[in-house]
PDB file of C-alpha atoms in Angstrom:
ATOM      1  CA  UNK A  20       0.000   0.000   0.000  1.00 93.00           C
ATOM      2  CA  UNK A  21       2.761   2.443   0.931  1.00 92.00           C
ATOM      3  CA  UNK A  22       4.609   1.553  -2.262  1.00 93.00           C
ATOM      4  CA  UNK A  23       1.510   2.413  -4.295  1.00 94.00           C
ATOM      5  CA  UNK A  24       1.123   5.731  -2.466  1.00 94.00           C
ATOM      6  CA  UNK A  25       4.674   6.582  -3.543  1.00 93.00           C
ATOM      7  CA  UNK A  26       3.783   5.704  -7.120  1.00 94.00           C
ATOM      8  CA  UNK A  27       0.627   7.820  -6.875  1.00 93.00           C
ATOM      9  CA  UNK A  28       2.692  10.770  -5.645  1.00 91.00           C
ATOM     10  CA  UNK A  29       4.971  10.368  -8.659  1.00 91.00           C
ATOM     11  CA  UNK A  30       1.960  10.156 -10.978  1.00 90.00           C
ATOM     12  CA  UNK A  31       0.310  13.323  -9.650  1.00 87.00           C
ATOM     13  CA  UNK A  32       2.258  15.392 -12.172  1.00 83.00           C
ATOM     14  CA  UNK A  33       1.819  12.829 -14.943  1.00 78.00           C
ATOM     15  CA  UNK A  34      -1.124  11.975 -17.149  1.00 80.00           C
ATOM     16  CA  UNK A  35      -4.581  11.158 -15.766  1.00 86.00           C
ATOM     17  CA  UNK A  36      -4.329   7.524 -16.884  1.00 90.00           C
ATOM     18  CA  UNK A  37      -1.459   6.893 -14.477  1.00 92.00           C
ATOM     19  CA  UNK A  38      -3.286   8.647 -11.632  1.00 92.00           C
ATOM     20  CA  UNK A  39      -6.416   6.552 -12.230  1.00 93.00           C
ATOM     21  CA  UNK A  40      -4.371   3.351 -12.266  1.00 93.00           C
ATOM     22  CA  UNK A  41      -2.553   4.093  -9.001  1.00 95.00           C
ATOM     23  CA  UNK A  42      -5.737   5.159  -7.200  1.00 95.00           C
ATOM     24  CA  UNK A  43      -7.441   1.947  -8.339  1.00 96.00           C
ATOM     25  CA  UNK A  44      -4.502  -0.092  -7.025  1.00 95.00           C
ATOM     26  CA  UNK A  45      -4.812   1.605  -3.652  1.00 97.00           C
ATOM     27  CA  UNK A  46      -8.554   0.962  -3.441  1.00 96.00           C
ATOM     28  CA  UNK A  47      -8.158  -2.707  -4.347  1.00 95.00           C
ATOM     29  CA  UNK A  48      -5.204  -3.375  -2.034  1.00 95.00           C
ATOM     30  CA  UNK A  49      -6.901  -1.712   0.946  1.00 97.00           C
ATOM     31  CA  UNK A  50     -10.148  -3.580   0.235  1.00 96.00           C
ATOM     32  CA  UNK A  51      -8.293  -6.923   0.157  1.00 94.00           C
ATOM     33  CA  UNK A  52      -6.677  -6.049   3.464  1.00 96.00           C
ATOM     34  CA  UNK A  53     -10.080  -5.172   4.925  1.00 97.00           C
ATOM     35  CA  UNK A  54     -11.449  -8.493   3.689  1.00 96.00           C
ATOM     36  CA  UNK A  55      -8.691 -10.428   5.457  1.00 95.00           C
ATOM     37  CA  UNK A  56      -9.722  -8.825   8.759  1.00 96.00           C
ATOM     38  CA  UNK A  57     -13.475  -9.282   8.071  1.00 96.00           C
ATOM     39  CA  UNK A  58     -14.036  -5.509   7.819  1.00 96.00           C
ATOM     40  CA  UNK A  59     -16.960  -4.158   5.805  1.00 92.00           C
ATOM     41  CA  UNK A  60     -16.096  -1.313   3.437  1.00 91.00           C
ATOM     42  CA  UNK A  61     -18.109   0.796   1.004  1.00 88.00           C
ATOM     43  CA  UNK A  62     -17.873   0.456  -2.746  1.00 88.00           C
ATOM     44  CA  UNK A  63     -16.187   3.411  -4.482  1.00 87.00           C
ATOM     45  CA  UNK A  64     -18.705   6.191  -5.026  1.00 79.00           C
ATOM     46  CA  UNK A  65     -19.256   7.996  -8.357  1.00 73.00           C
ATOM     47  CA  UNK A  66     -18.147  11.589  -8.817  1.00 71.00           C
ATOM     48  CA  UNK A  67     -20.497  14.080  -7.187  1.00 71.00           C
ATOM     49  CA  UNK A  68     -19.219  17.238  -8.824  1.00 64.00           C
ATOM     50  CA  UNK A  69     -18.715  18.945  -5.492  1.00 60.00           C
ATOM     51  CA  UNK A  70     -15.679  21.139  -4.917  1.00 55.00           C
ATOM     52  CA  UNK A  71     -13.002  19.112  -3.165  1.00 54.00           C
ATOM     53  CA  UNK A  72      -9.842  20.076  -1.336  1.00 62.00           C
ATOM     54  CA  UNK A  73      -6.377  20.417  -2.807  1.00 53.00           C
ATOM     55  CA  UNK A  74      -3.379  18.084  -2.774  1.00 67.00           C
ATOM     56  CA  UNK A  75      -3.270  18.081   1.035  1.00 83.00           C
ATOM     57  CA  UNK A  76      -5.432  14.976   0.641  1.00 87.00           C
ATOM     58  CA  UNK A  77      -2.313  13.092  -0.407  1.00 90.00           C
ATOM     59  CA  UNK A  78      -0.676  14.058   2.885  1.00 91.00           C
ATOM     60  CA  UNK A  79      -3.769  12.798   4.729  1.00 92.00           C
ATOM     61  CA  UNK A  80      -3.551   9.534   2.801  1.00 94.00           C
ATOM     62  CA  UNK A  81       0.049   9.024   3.913  1.00 95.00           C
ATOM     63  CA  UNK A  82      -0.863   9.656   7.557  1.00 95.00           C
ATOM     64  CA  UNK A  83      -3.739   7.158   7.524  1.00 96.00           C
ATOM     65  CA  UNK A  84      -1.653   4.593   5.620  1.00 97.00           C
ATOM     66  CA  UNK A  85       1.021   4.928   8.292  1.00 96.00           C
ATOM     67  CA  UNK A  86      -1.557   3.890  10.873  1.00 96.00           C
ATOM     68  CA  UNK A  87      -2.559   0.912   8.713  1.00 97.00           C
ATOM     69  CA  UNK A  88       1.098  -0.119   8.407  1.00 96.00           C
ATOM     70  CA  UNK A  89       1.527   0.180  12.170  1.00 96.00           C
ATOM     71  CA  UNK A  90      -1.398  -2.179  12.771  1.00 97.00           C
ATOM     72  CA  UNK A  91      -0.273  -4.719  10.172  1.00 96.00           C
ATOM     73  CA  UNK A  92       3.289  -4.645  11.516  1.00 95.00           C
ATOM     74  CA  UNK A  93       1.891  -5.677  14.894  1.00 96.00           C
ATOM     75  CA  UNK A  94      -0.735  -8.192  13.798  1.00 96.00           C
ATOM     76  CA  UNK A  95       1.258  -9.956  11.080  1.00 92.00           C
ATOM     77  CA  UNK A  96       4.776  -8.567  11.306  1.00 89.00           C
ATOM     78  CA  UNK A  97       7.703  -8.289  13.689  1.00 87.00           C
ATOM     79  CA  UNK A  98       6.965  -4.989  15.436  1.00 89.00           C
ATOM     80  CA  UNK A  99       5.361  -5.003  18.880  1.00 90.00           C
ATOM     81  CA  UNK A 100       4.141  -1.547  20.000  1.00 92.00           C
ATOM     82  CA  UNK A 101       5.619  -0.093  23.173  1.00 90.00           C
ATOM     83  CA  UNK A 102       2.045   0.201  24.416  1.00 90.00           C
ATOM     84  CA  UNK A 103      -1.460  -0.025  22.978  1.00 91.00           C
ATOM     85  CA  UNK A 104      -2.868   3.140  24.523  1.00 91.00           C
ATOM     86  CA  UNK A 105      -5.061   4.883  21.964  1.00 92.00           C
ATOM     87  CA  UNK A 106      -4.620   2.006  19.513  1.00 96.00           C
ATOM     88  CA  UNK A 107      -6.306   2.613  16.149  1.00 96.00           C
ATOM     89  CA  UNK A 108      -7.646  -0.636  14.682  1.00 97.00           C
ATOM     90  CA  UNK A 109      -7.914  -1.406  10.997  1.00 98.00           C
ATOM     91  CA  UNK A 110     -11.712  -1.396  11.233  1.00 97.00           C
ATOM     92  CA  UNK A 111     -11.421   2.368  11.798  1.00 97.00           C
ATOM     93  CA  UNK A 112      -8.365   3.100   9.659  1.00 97.00           C
ATOM     94  CA  UNK A 113      -9.320   1.322   6.432  1.00 97.00           C
ATOM     95  CA  UNK A 114     -12.724   3.028   6.001  1.00 95.00           C
ATOM     96  CA  UNK A 115     -10.923   6.309   6.791  1.00 94.00           C
ATOM     97  CA  UNK A 116      -8.328   5.484   4.123  1.00 96.00           C
ATOM     98  CA  UNK A 117     -11.118   4.978   1.599  1.00 95.00           C
ATOM     99  CA  UNK A 118     -12.766   8.276   2.506  1.00 92.00           C
ATOM    100  CA  UNK A 119      -9.509  10.183   2.026  1.00 92.00           C
ATOM    101  CA  UNK A 120      -8.737   8.363  -1.231  1.00 94.00           C
ATOM    102  CA  UNK A 121     -12.239   9.129  -2.527  1.00 92.00           C
ATOM    103  CA  UNK A 122     -11.721  12.777  -1.607  1.00 90.00           C
ATOM    104  CA  UNK A 123      -8.423  12.851  -3.471  1.00 91.00           C
ATOM    105  CA  UNK A 124     -10.113  11.271  -6.491  1.00 91.00           C
ATOM    106  CA  UNK A 125     -12.755  14.029  -6.379  1.00 88.00           C
ATOM    107  CA  UNK A 126     -10.009  16.618  -6.196  1.00 87.00           C
ATOM    108  CA  UNK A 127      -8.417  15.301  -9.380  1.00 87.00           C
ATOM    109  CA  UNK A 128     -11.677  14.555 -11.169  1.00 87.00           C
ATOM    110  CA  UNK A 129     -10.974  10.812 -11.204  1.00 90.00           C
ATOM    111  CA  UNK A 130     -13.937   8.478 -11.748  1.00 92.00           C
ATOM    112  CA  UNK A 131     -12.875   5.952  -9.126  1.00 93.00           C
ATOM    113  CA  UNK A 132     -15.695   3.531  -9.949  1.00 93.00           C
ATOM    114  CA  UNK A 133     -14.538   3.291 -13.537  1.00 94.00           C
ATOM    115  CA  UNK A 134     -10.858   3.204 -12.593  1.00 94.00           C
ATOM    116  CA  UNK A 135     -11.356   0.249 -10.249  1.00 94.00           C
ATOM    117  CA  UNK A 136     -13.453  -1.578 -12.853  1.00 93.00           C
ATOM    118  CA  UNK A 137     -10.814  -1.122 -15.550  1.00 93.00           C
ATOM    119  CA  UNK A 138      -8.062  -2.269 -13.195  1.00 92.00           C
ATOM    120  CA  UNK A 139      -9.946  -5.400 -12.142  1.00 91.00           C
ATOM    121  CA  UNK A 140     -10.702  -6.339 -15.749  1.00 90.00           C
ATOM    122  CA  UNK A 141      -7.032  -6.230 -16.699  1.00 86.00           C
ATOM    123  CA  UNK A 142      -5.588  -7.616 -13.481  1.00 82.00           C
ATOM    124  CA  UNK A 143      -5.868 -11.321 -14.307  1.00 76.00           C
ATOM    125  CA  UNK A 144      -3.935 -10.973 -17.542  1.00 76.00           C
ATOM    126  CA  UNK A 145      -1.333  -8.544 -16.190  1.00 78.00           C
ATOM    127  CA  UNK A 146      -0.668 -10.063 -12.743  1.00 77.00           C
ATOM    128  CA  UNK A 147      -1.251 -13.772 -13.338  1.00 76.00           C
ATOM    129  CA  UNK A 148       1.654 -15.748 -11.911  1.00 78.00           C
ATOM    130  CA  UNK A 149       3.454 -12.692 -10.487  1.00 82.00           C
ATOM    131  CA  UNK A 150       2.755 -13.481  -6.844  1.00 82.00           C
ATOM    132  CA  UNK A 151       2.941 -16.663  -4.820  1.00 85.00           C
ATOM    133  CA  UNK A 152      -0.336 -17.539  -3.134  1.00 83.00           C
ATOM    134  CA  UNK A 153      -0.320 -16.889   0.607  1.00 86.00           C
ATOM    135  CA  UNK A 154      -2.704 -18.258   3.200  1.00 92.00           C
ATOM    136  CA  UNK A 155      -5.698 -16.081   4.059  1.00 95.00           C
ATOM    137  CA  UNK A 156      -7.420 -17.201   7.291  1.00 96.00           C
ATOM    138  CA  UNK A 157     -10.602 -15.283   6.423  1.00 96.00           C
ATOM    139  CA  UNK A 158     -11.429 -17.642   3.519  1.00 95.00           C
ATOM    140  CA  UNK A 159     -10.269 -20.954   5.020  1.00 95.00           C
ATOM    141  CA  UNK A 160     -12.114 -24.093   3.973  1.00 94.00           C
ATOM    142  CA  UNK A 161     -12.578 -24.873   7.682  1.00 93.00           C
ATOM    143  CA  UNK A 162     -14.956 -21.891   7.884  1.00 94.00           C
ATOM    144  CA  UNK A 163     -17.234 -23.348   5.204  1.00 92.00           C
ATOM    145  CA  UNK A 164     -17.328 -26.650   7.081  1.00 90.00           C
ATOM    146  CA  UNK A 165     -18.019 -24.859  10.363  1.00 91.00           C
ATOM    147  CA  UNK A 166     -20.848 -22.744   8.934  1.00 89.00           C
ATOM    148  CA  UNK A 167     -22.414 -25.761   7.216  1.00 86.00           C
ATOM    149  CA  UNK A 168     -22.453 -27.958  10.300  1.00 84.00           C
ATOM    150  CA  UNK A 169     -23.919 -25.599  12.915  1.00 78.00           C
ATOM    151  CA  UNK A 170     -27.335 -23.955  13.279  1.00 71.00           C
ATOM    152  CA  UNK A 171     -27.639 -20.461  11.790  1.00 66.00           C
ATOM    153  CA  UNK A 172     -24.477 -20.979   9.744  1.00 57.00           C
ATOM    154  CA  UNK A 173     -22.050 -20.901  12.653  1.00 56.00           C
ATOM    155  CA  UNK A 174     -23.980 -20.375  15.852  1.00 60.00           C
ATOM    156  CA  UNK A 175     -24.058 -16.586  15.517  1.00 74.00           C
ATOM    157  CA  UNK A 176     -20.286 -16.294  15.054  1.00 86.00           C
ATOM    158  CA  UNK A 177     -19.799 -14.209  11.915  1.00 87.00           C
ATOM    159  CA  UNK A 178     -16.336 -12.666  11.900  1.00 94.00           C
ATOM    160  CA  UNK A 179     -14.126 -15.733  11.875  1.00 96.00           C
ATOM    161  CA  UNK A 180     -10.682 -16.862  10.858  1.00 97.00           C
ATOM    162  CA  UNK A 181      -9.780 -20.460  10.116  1.00 97.00           C
ATOM    163  CA  UNK A 182      -6.715 -22.671  10.264  1.00 96.00           C
ATOM    164  CA  UNK A 183      -5.198 -24.465   7.272  1.00 95.00           C
ATOM    165  CA  UNK A 184      -6.589 -27.934   6.634  1.00 94.00           C
ATOM    166  CA  UNK A 185      -5.797 -30.419   9.382  1.00 93.00           C
ATOM    167  CA  UNK A 186      -3.575 -33.279   8.222  1.00 93.00           C
ATOM    168  CA  UNK A 187      -4.927 -36.453   9.865  1.00 89.00           C
ATOM    169  CA  UNK A 188      -1.806 -38.389   8.833  1.00 89.00           C
ATOM    170  CA  UNK A 189       0.554 -36.068  10.735  1.00 91.00           C
ATOM    171  CA  UNK A 190       1.208 -35.599  14.403  1.00 92.00           C
ATOM    172  CA  UNK A 191      -0.489 -32.809  16.336  1.00 93.00           C
ATOM    173  CA  UNK A 192       2.835 -30.995  16.515  1.00 95.00           C
ATOM    174  CA  UNK A 193       2.947 -30.649  12.723  1.00 96.00           C
ATOM    175  CA  UNK A 194      -0.618 -29.331  12.610  1.00 95.00           C
ATOM    176  CA  UNK A 195       0.225 -26.924  15.425  1.00 96.00           C
ATOM    177  CA  UNK A 196       3.267 -25.639  13.528  1.00 97.00           C
ATOM    178  CA  UNK A 197       1.102 -24.966  10.456  1.00 96.00           C
ATOM    179  CA  UNK A 198      -1.637 -23.206  12.425  1.00 96.00           C
ATOM    180  CA  UNK A 199       0.562 -21.350  14.923  1.00 96.00           C
ATOM    181  CA  UNK A 200       1.377 -18.147  12.963  1.00 95.00           C
ATOM    182  CA  UNK A 201      -2.314 -17.585  12.256  1.00 96.00           C
ATOM    183  CA  UNK A 202      -3.389 -18.325  15.831  1.00 97.00           C
ATOM    184  CA  UNK A 203      -0.789 -15.893  17.201  1.00 96.00           C
ATOM    185  CA  UNK A 204      -1.879 -13.217  14.720  1.00 96.00           C
ATOM    186  CA  UNK A 205      -5.486 -13.817  15.756  1.00 97.00           C
ATOM    187  CA  UNK A 206      -4.528 -13.402  19.416  1.00 96.00           C
ATOM    188  CA  UNK A 207      -2.956 -10.038  18.638  1.00 96.00           C
ATOM    189  CA  UNK A 208      -5.768  -8.631  16.513  1.00 96.00           C
ATOM    190  CA  UNK A 209      -9.036 -10.286  17.624  1.00 96.00           C
ATOM    191  CA  UNK A 210      -9.924  -7.914  20.441  1.00 94.00           C
ATOM    192  CA  UNK A 211      -8.982  -4.798  18.480  1.00 95.00           C
ATOM    193  CA  UNK A 212     -10.725  -5.822  15.261  1.00 96.00           C
ATOM    194  CA  UNK A 213     -13.780  -7.479  16.829  1.00 95.00           C
ATOM    195  CA  UNK A 214     -13.123 -10.968  15.455  1.00 96.00           C
ATOM    196  CA  UNK A 215     -15.370 -13.654  16.944  1.00 95.00           C
ATOM    197  CA  UNK A 216     -13.260 -16.771  16.718  1.00 95.00           C
ATOM    198  CA  UNK A 217     -10.599 -18.922  15.097  1.00 97.00           C
ATOM    199  CA  UNK A 218     -11.707 -22.339  13.803  1.00 96.00           C
ATOM    200  CA  UNK A 219      -9.655 -25.498  13.464  1.00 95.00           C
ATOM    201  CA  UNK A 220     -11.527 -28.328  11.697  1.00 93.00           C
ATOM    202  CA  UNK A 221     -10.577 -31.887  12.610  1.00 88.00           C
ATOM    203  CA  UNK A 222     -11.848 -35.186  11.230  1.00 70.00           C
ATOM    204  CA  UNK A 223     -14.749 -36.399  13.384  1.00 55.00           C
ATOM    205  CA  UNK A 224     -15.211 -35.715  17.082  1.00 53.00           C
ATOM    206  CA  UNK A 225     -13.453 -38.803  18.379  1.00 64.00           C
ATOM    207  CA  UNK A 226     -10.647 -37.770  20.703  1.00 80.00           C
ATOM    208  CA  UNK A 227     -11.301 -34.065  20.076  1.00 86.00           C
ATOM    209  CA  UNK A 228     -10.684 -33.154  23.723  1.00 88.00           C
ATOM    210  CA  UNK A 229      -7.281 -34.839  23.597  1.00 89.00           C
ATOM    211  CA  UNK A 230      -6.402 -33.152  20.321  1.00 90.00           C
ATOM    212  CA  UNK A 231      -7.381 -29.795  21.769  1.00 92.00           C
ATOM    213  CA  UNK A 232      -5.155 -30.351  24.800  1.00 92.00           C
ATOM    214  CA  UNK A 233      -2.219 -31.367  22.618  1.00 94.00           C
ATOM    215  CA  UNK A 234      -2.751 -28.506  20.178  1.00 95.00           C
ATOM    216  CA  UNK A 235      -2.953 -25.826  22.861  1.00 95.00           C
ATOM    217  CA  UNK A 236       0.113 -27.154  24.645  1.00 95.00           C
ATOM    218  CA  UNK A 237       2.079 -27.207  21.387  1.00 96.00           C
ATOM    219  CA  UNK A 238       0.945 -23.670  20.545  1.00 96.00           C
ATOM    220  CA  UNK A 239       2.315 -22.550  23.904  1.00 95.00           C
ATOM    221  CA  UNK A 240       5.584 -24.417  23.350  1.00 95.00           C
ATOM    222  CA  UNK A 241       6.134 -23.144  19.800  1.00 95.00           C
ATOM    223  CA  UNK A 242       5.696 -19.452  20.619  1.00 92.00           C
ATOM    224  CA  UNK A 243       9.106 -17.817  20.243  1.00 88.00           C
ATOM    225  CA  UNK A 244       8.306 -15.086  22.780  1.00 84.00           C
ATOM    226  CA  UNK A 245       8.452 -17.759  25.512  1.00 84.00           C
ATOM    227  CA  UNK A 246       5.583 -15.939  27.214  1.00 88.00           C
ATOM    228  CA  UNK A 247       2.725 -18.087  25.904  1.00 93.00           C
ATOM    229  CA  UNK A 248       1.205 -20.403  28.512  1.00 94.00           C
ATOM    230  CA  UNK A 249      -1.552 -23.027  28.327  1.00 93.00           C
ATOM    231  CA  UNK A 250      -3.972 -23.466  31.253  1.00 90.00           C
ATOM    232  CA  UNK A 251      -6.668 -26.096  31.655  1.00 89.00           C
ATOM    233  CA  UNK A 252      -9.949 -24.615  32.808  1.00 77.00           C
ATOM    234  CA  UNK A 253     -10.821 -26.290  36.142  1.00 78.00           C
ATOM    235  CA  UNK A 254     -13.670 -28.772  35.856  1.00 76.00           C
ATOM    236  CA  UNK A 255     -14.008 -28.605  32.062  1.00 79.00           C
ATOM    237  CA  UNK A 256     -12.375 -29.622  28.813  1.00 81.00           C
ATOM    238  CA  UNK A 257     -11.810 -25.976  27.822  1.00 90.00           C
ATOM    239  CA  UNK A 258      -8.365 -24.397  27.783  1.00 94.00           C
ATOM    240  CA  UNK A 259      -6.947 -20.920  28.060  1.00 93.00           C
ATOM    241  CA  UNK A 260      -4.009 -19.919  25.899  1.00 94.00           C
ATOM    242  CA  UNK A 261      -2.318 -16.930  27.515  1.00 94.00           C
ATOM    243  CA  UNK A 262      -0.557 -15.151  24.665  1.00 93.00           C
ATOM    244  CA  UNK A 263       1.266 -11.790  24.932  1.00 92.00           C
ATOM    245  CA  UNK A 264      -1.077 -10.364  22.306  1.00 92.00           C
ATOM    246  CA  UNK A 265      -4.241 -11.472  24.082  1.00 93.00           C
ATOM    247  CA  UNK A 266      -5.628 -14.494  25.893  1.00 95.00           C
ATOM    248  CA  UNK A 267      -7.744 -17.036  24.040  1.00 96.00           C
ATOM    249  CA  UNK A 268     -10.317 -19.528  25.293  1.00 95.00           C
ATOM    250  CA  UNK A 269     -10.178 -22.843  23.419  1.00 95.00           C
ATOM    251  CA  UNK A 270     -12.970 -25.414  23.386  1.00 93.00           C
ATOM    252  CA  UNK A 271     -14.375 -28.273  21.317  1.00 91.00           C
ATOM    253  CA  UNK A 272     -17.452 -27.756  19.132  1.00 89.00           C
ATOM    254  CA  UNK A 273     -19.215 -30.763  17.579  1.00 85.00           C
ATOM    255  CA  UNK A 274     -21.290 -30.190  14.457  1.00 82.00           C
ATOM    256  CA  UNK A 275     -24.692 -31.686  13.676  1.00 76.00           C
ATOM    257  CA  UNK A 276     -23.111 -34.500  11.672  1.00 78.00           C
ATOM    258  CA  UNK A 277     -20.441 -35.270  14.239  1.00 79.00           C
ATOM    259  CA  UNK A 278     -17.817 -33.007  12.713  1.00 83.00           C
ATOM    260  CA  UNK A 279     -15.205 -31.864  15.190  1.00 88.00           C
ATOM    261  CA  UNK A 280     -13.954 -28.296  15.507  1.00 92.00           C
ATOM    262  CA  UNK A 281     -11.570 -26.578  17.883  1.00 93.00           C
ATOM    263  CA  UNK A 282     -12.708 -23.014  18.518  1.00 95.00           C
ATOM    264  CA  UNK A 283     -10.459 -20.253  19.866  1.00 96.00           C
ATOM    265  CA  UNK A 284     -12.151 -17.076  21.112  1.00 95.00           C
ATOM    266  CA  UNK A 285     -10.990 -13.927  22.915  1.00 94.00           C
ATOM    267  CA  UNK A 286     -10.921 -14.983  26.561  1.00 87.00           C
ATOM    268  CA  UNK A 287     -12.859 -12.087  28.112  1.00 76.00           C
ATOM    269  CA  UNK A 288     -14.626 -13.434  31.167  1.00 46.00           C
ATOM    270  CA  UNK A 289     -12.883 -16.846  31.014  1.00 46.00           C
TER     271      UNK A 289
END
C-alpha cells in the first residue's frame, strides 16, 4: 500500500491515466486487506461534482496509511508496540483510508468507480503468476465446514478466521506448527478488530478433547516469545491460551453430523 502511495505521488504530475491506475490499485489493495480482517467497506462512489480540497489529501492519505502499516506490523509482522494506549484498529483506519482516497479522487476529477473496474478487468492478464499464493485465514475451507455444520451458519459467530486444513496423517505438533502463525496473529488482533473466533476443523469428534489439549500445549511451546502459557480450565475440557497479544479460550465444538472443531475465542470473562 505504501509503495503504491509513492507511485501515486509520482503520478500526480503525470497523465490522468497513471493517476487513475494508481488510485485503483490503492482501493483494491486496501479492500483486500479489509477483507482479510473481516471488515466491511463501502464500494467506491461515483463523482459528485462537489468542490473538493487540494493536494493536502495526499498528505492525509500518507498519515492514515502509516496507521494501517503500524497495525499490520503488529498483527502480522515483527513490530510489537511499546504500548497499545489509543490504539487505532484497521476497522477504523481502512474506512478512513477509503474516505480520504475518494476525496483525493474528487479533487483530481478521477472516476474511481470506472478506474477500479478497468483495473480489475485487466488484473488477471497482467498479474497472473506474479505473486505466490499466501494463506488467508478469512477464507479458510474450515470456515465453510463450520458454517455448514452448525445452526444459523455458525452459531451466531460471523467474523471468523480459520486454520489451514488439518492433516490427519501427521502428528499434532505438525498441525500446530502450520496453524501457529495464524493463531498468534489472531490473538494479537481479535480484540482490536472485533473478530469472533478462530476455527480449526478436525476429522470427526473422536478424541477431540485430547487433540485440543495437545494442540494448545504445542501452541504454547512453539511461541518464540516464551511468554505463551496453556492453562486447563478447572472442571471442564476448555483451555486458556495466555498469549502476549491477548488471551484465548479454546474449546471443542461438535457439528450436527459429528464433525469436530476446535474453537479459539478472545478470553474475556474466562
